[in-house]
XYZ file of C-alpha atoms in Angstrom:
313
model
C 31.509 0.529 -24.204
C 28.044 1.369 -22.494
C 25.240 0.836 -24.917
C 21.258 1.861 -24.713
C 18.464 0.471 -23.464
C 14.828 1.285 -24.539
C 12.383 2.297 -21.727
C 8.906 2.764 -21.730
C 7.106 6.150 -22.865
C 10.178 6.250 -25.486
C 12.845 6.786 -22.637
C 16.693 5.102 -23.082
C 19.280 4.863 -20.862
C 23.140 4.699 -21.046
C 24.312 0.872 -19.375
C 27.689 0.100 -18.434
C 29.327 -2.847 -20.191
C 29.088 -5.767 -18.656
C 32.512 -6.408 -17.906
C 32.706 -3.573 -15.859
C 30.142 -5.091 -13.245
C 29.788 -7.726 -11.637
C 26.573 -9.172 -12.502
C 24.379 -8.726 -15.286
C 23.261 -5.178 -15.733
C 19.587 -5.601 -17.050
C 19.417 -8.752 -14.391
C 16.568 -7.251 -11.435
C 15.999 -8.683 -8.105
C 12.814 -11.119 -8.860
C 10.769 -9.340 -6.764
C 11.437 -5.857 -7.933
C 9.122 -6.318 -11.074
C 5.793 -6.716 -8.527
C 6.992 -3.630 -6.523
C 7.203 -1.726 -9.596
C 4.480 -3.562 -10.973
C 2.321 -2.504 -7.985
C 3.714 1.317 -7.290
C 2.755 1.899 -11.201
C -1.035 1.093 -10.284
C -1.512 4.114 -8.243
C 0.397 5.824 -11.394
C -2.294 4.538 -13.881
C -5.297 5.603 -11.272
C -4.289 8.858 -10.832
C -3.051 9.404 -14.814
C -6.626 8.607 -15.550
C -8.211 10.732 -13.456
C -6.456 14.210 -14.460
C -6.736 13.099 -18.059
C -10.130 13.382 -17.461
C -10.086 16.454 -15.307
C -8.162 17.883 -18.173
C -11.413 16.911 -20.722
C -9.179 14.068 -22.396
C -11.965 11.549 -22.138
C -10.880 9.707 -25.129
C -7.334 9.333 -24.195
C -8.441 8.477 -20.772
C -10.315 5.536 -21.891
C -7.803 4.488 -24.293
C -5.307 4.514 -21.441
C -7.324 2.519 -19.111
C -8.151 -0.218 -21.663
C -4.313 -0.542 -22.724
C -3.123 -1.833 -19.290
C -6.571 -2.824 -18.026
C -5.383 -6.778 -18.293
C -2.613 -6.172 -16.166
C -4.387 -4.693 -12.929
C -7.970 -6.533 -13.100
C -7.430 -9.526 -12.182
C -5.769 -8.378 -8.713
C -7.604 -4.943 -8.553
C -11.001 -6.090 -9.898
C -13.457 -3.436 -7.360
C -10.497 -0.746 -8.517
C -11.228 -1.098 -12.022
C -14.275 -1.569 -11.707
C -14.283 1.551 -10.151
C -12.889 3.363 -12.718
C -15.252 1.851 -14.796
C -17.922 4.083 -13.448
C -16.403 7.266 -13.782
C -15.560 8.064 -17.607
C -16.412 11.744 -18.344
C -15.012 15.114 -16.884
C -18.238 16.197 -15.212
C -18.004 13.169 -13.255
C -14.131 13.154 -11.918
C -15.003 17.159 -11.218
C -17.316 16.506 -9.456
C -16.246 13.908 -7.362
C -12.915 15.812 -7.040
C -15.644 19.125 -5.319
C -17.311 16.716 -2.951
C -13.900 15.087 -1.726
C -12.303 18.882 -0.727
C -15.928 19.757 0.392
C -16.101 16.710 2.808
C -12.198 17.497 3.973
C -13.492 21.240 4.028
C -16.113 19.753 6.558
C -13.839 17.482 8.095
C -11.666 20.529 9.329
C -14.436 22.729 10.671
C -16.143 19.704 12.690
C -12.568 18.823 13.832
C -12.032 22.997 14.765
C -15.552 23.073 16.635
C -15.081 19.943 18.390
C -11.819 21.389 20.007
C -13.600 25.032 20.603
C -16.577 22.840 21.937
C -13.557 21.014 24.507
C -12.282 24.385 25.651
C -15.506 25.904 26.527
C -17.117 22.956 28.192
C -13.355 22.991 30.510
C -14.047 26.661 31.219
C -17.658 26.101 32.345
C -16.730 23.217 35.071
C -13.897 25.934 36.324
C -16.370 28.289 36.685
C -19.465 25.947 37.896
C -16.300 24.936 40.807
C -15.287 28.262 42.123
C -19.006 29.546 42.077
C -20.086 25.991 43.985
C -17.403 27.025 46.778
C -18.103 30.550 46.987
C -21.883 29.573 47.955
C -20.976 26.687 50.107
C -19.965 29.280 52.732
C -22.304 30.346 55.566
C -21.548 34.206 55.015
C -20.683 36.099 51.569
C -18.823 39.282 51.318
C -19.861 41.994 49.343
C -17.191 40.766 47.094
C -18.115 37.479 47.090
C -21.531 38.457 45.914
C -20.608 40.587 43.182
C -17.876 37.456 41.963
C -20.916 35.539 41.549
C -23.089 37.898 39.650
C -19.836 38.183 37.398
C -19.622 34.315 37.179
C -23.295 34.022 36.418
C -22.950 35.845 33.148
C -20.099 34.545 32.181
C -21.469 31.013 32.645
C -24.430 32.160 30.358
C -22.400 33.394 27.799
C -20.116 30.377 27.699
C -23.787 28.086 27.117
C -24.569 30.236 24.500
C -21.325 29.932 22.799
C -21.895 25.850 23.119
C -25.208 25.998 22.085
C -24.304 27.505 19.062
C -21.417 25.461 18.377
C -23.602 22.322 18.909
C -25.624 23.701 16.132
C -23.502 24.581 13.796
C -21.809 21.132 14.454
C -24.636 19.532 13.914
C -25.564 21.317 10.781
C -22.038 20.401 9.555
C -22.642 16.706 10.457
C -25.741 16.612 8.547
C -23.874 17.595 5.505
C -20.934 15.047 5.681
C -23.685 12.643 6.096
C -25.489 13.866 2.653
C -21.557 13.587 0.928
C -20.751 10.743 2.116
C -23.694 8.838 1.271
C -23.278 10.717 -2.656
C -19.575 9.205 -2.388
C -20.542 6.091 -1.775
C -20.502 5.147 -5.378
C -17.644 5.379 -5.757
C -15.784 4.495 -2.750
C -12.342 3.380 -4.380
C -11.936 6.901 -6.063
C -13.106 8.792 -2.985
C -9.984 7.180 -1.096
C -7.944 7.871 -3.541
C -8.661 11.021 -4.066
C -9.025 12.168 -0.773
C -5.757 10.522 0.872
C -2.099 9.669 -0.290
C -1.593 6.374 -1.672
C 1.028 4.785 1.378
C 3.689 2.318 -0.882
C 6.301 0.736 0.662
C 9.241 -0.495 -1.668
C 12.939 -1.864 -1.224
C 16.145 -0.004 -1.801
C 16.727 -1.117 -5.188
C 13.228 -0.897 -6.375
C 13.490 2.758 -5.617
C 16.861 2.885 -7.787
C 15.294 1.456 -10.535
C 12.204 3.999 -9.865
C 14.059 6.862 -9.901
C 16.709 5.947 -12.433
C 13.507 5.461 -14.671
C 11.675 8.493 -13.961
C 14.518 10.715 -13.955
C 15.623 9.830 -17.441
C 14.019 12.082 -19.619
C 12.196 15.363 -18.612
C 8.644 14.288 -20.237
C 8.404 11.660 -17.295
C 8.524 14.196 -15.120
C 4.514 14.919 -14.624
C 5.264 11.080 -13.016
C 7.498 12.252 -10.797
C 4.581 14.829 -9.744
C 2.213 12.595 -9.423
C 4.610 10.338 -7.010
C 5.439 13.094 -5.527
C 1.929 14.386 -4.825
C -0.260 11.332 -4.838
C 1.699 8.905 -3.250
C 3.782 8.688 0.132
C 6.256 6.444 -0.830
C 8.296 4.114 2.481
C 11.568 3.143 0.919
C 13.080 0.279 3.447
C 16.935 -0.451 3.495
C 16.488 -4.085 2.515
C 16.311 -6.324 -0.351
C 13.415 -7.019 -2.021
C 10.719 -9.394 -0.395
C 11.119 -13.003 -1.506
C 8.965 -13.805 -4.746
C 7.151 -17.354 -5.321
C 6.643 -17.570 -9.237
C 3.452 -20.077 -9.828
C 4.563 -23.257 -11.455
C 3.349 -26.894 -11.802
C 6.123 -29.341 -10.754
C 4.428 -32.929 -11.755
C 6.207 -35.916 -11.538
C 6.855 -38.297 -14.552
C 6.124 -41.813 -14.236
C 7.525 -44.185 -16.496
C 5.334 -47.383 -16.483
C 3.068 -48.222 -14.543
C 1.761 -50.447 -12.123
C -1.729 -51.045 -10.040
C -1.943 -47.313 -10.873
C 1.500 -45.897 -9.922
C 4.364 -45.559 -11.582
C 7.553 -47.736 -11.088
C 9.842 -44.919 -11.348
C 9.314 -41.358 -10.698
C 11.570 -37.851 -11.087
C 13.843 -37.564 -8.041
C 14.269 -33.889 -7.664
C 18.249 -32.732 -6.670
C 18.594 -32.704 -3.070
C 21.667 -31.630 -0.956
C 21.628 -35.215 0.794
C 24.597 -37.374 1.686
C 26.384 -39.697 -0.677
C 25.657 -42.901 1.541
C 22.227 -41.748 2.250
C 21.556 -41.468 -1.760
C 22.984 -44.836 -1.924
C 20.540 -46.027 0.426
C 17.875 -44.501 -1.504
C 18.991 -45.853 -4.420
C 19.082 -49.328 -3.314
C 22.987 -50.233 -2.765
C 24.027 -52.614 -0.372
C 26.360 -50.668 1.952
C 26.710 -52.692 4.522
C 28.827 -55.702 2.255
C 31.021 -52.265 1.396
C 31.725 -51.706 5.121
C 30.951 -47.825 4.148
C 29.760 -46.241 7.364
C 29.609 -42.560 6.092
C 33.682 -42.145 6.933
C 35.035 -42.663 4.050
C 36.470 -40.303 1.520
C 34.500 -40.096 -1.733
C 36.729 -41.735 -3.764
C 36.519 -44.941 -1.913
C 32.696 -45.062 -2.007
C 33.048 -47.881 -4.868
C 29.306 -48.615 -5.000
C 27.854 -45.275 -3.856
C 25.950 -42.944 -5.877
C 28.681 -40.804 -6.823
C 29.896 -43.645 -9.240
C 26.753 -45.189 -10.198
C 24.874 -41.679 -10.628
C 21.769 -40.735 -12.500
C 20.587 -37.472 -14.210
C 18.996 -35.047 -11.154
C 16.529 -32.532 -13.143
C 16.023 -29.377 -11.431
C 12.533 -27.992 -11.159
C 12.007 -25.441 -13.942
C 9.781 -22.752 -14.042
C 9.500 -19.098 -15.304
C 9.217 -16.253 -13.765
């Protein structure tokens, strides 16, 4: 029969038996804990910054020092970061200057292409009214085209002169947010943009298995959702190193060294461990042909204990 397993935030789940799998059900992919382990960062950034919107200072805080020792020592500037910014006038106001400076950012981007347009028009016109002239003799026409032309090529300067102004106006306001931003320059990113995470196929089944199993995770799913553009690749997950120490024991010792040291398990061949191991193959006439069983002196017969390399992840 399935039985429960406790999640986080006070969340269970229904697992299948085990001998209706395969494999171990609570067994992850190694590497699925640091995807997870790095997707719930942006989580915890962006948690802490609307429970401060929200005037929940204290719980903010008390958030960010539960799981600071998980993200400092890889996110140091982040937290750091965070540090900085512990009261609601300070997260609402950094939230007004980040949609001010996007607010900005879309005008200068709007004149710039209005500036484009005009500036094409005025070469059209500066062309036909520089081949009109370039004729000896001007019709009546001809004249009154470039009386026309004339004030429509002063009305299109004014419109760019303006536009320059206003652009530059604009500019010198960006400059005066950005340099207020500046302090903090993590927040201002995240803030401003959508936190790009890219995660395997089964890290995203455990993600959404997790957040879709109770309905008070789903402000989680909001924030995922809203916050964060997630890149889910069809592939397992990246290959994880765990840190370890592998030392080699020495038993005795002599000028310094050890006689004998740990010979790690190694997919080598039985005559070439006998060599290693100091057997005289050559009086056995083995050449590497024979059968295992007839390998009387080889290391299959005389064998010692291999140890594996043990660490934890």
């Amino acid at each position: 029969p399935p039985h429960t397993l406790s999640l986080p935030l006070g969340a269970t789940a229904a697992i299948p038996s085990a001998s209706s799998l395969k494999h171990d059900p609570l067994l992850l992919p190694p590497s699925s804990k640091p995807e997870l382990l790095a997707l719930s960062f942006p989580l915890l950034v962006h948690t802490y910054c609307e429970l401060l919107t929200c005037g929940l200072e204290h719980t903010a805080l008390a958030l960010l020092d539960t799981y600071r020792h998980l993200y400092e020592p890889s996110h140091p500037n982040e937290v750091a970061d965070l540090d900085k910014c512990q009261s609601t006038k300070t997260i609402v106001t950094l939230n007004e200057d980040v949609i001010a400076q996007s607010v900005l950012h879309s005008e200068m981007r709007l004149l710039n292409g209005q500036m484009g347009l005009i500036q094409k028009k005025i070469l059209e016109i500066e062309t036909e009214v520089n081949n009109v002239k370039s004729k000896p003799q001007k019709s009546p026409d001809e004249e009154n085209f470039l009386q026309e032309q004339s004030r429509r090529l002063l009305k299109y300067n004014d419109c760019l002169f303006r536009h320059r102004a206003k652009l530059e106006e604009l500019s010198s306001k960006n400059e005066s947010l950005t340099k207020k931003l500046l302090a903090l320059p993590f927040l201002r990113r995240a803030r401003a943009l959508k936190w790009n995470i890219t995660i395997s196929t089964s890290s995203f089944g455990a993600l959404t298995g997790f957040v879709s199993s109770r309905d008070e995770l789903l402000p989680m799913s909001a924030l995922l959702q809203s916050r964060c553009h997630l890149i889910v690749e069809r592939r397992d997950p990246l290959p994880f190193c765990p840190p370890a120490v592998l030392e080699d024991v020495s038993i005795g010792k002599e000028d310094g060294r050890g006689k004998e040291s740990v010979r790690w398990a190694a997919p080598l061949h039985p005559v070439a461990r006998a060599i290693e191991a100091g057997e005289d193959i050559d009086q056995s006439g083995v050449d590497g042909s024979e059968p295992h069983h007839q390998l009387a002196r080889s290391i299959l017969i005389h064998s010692e204990s291999l140890p594996f390399p043990k660490y934890r992840l």
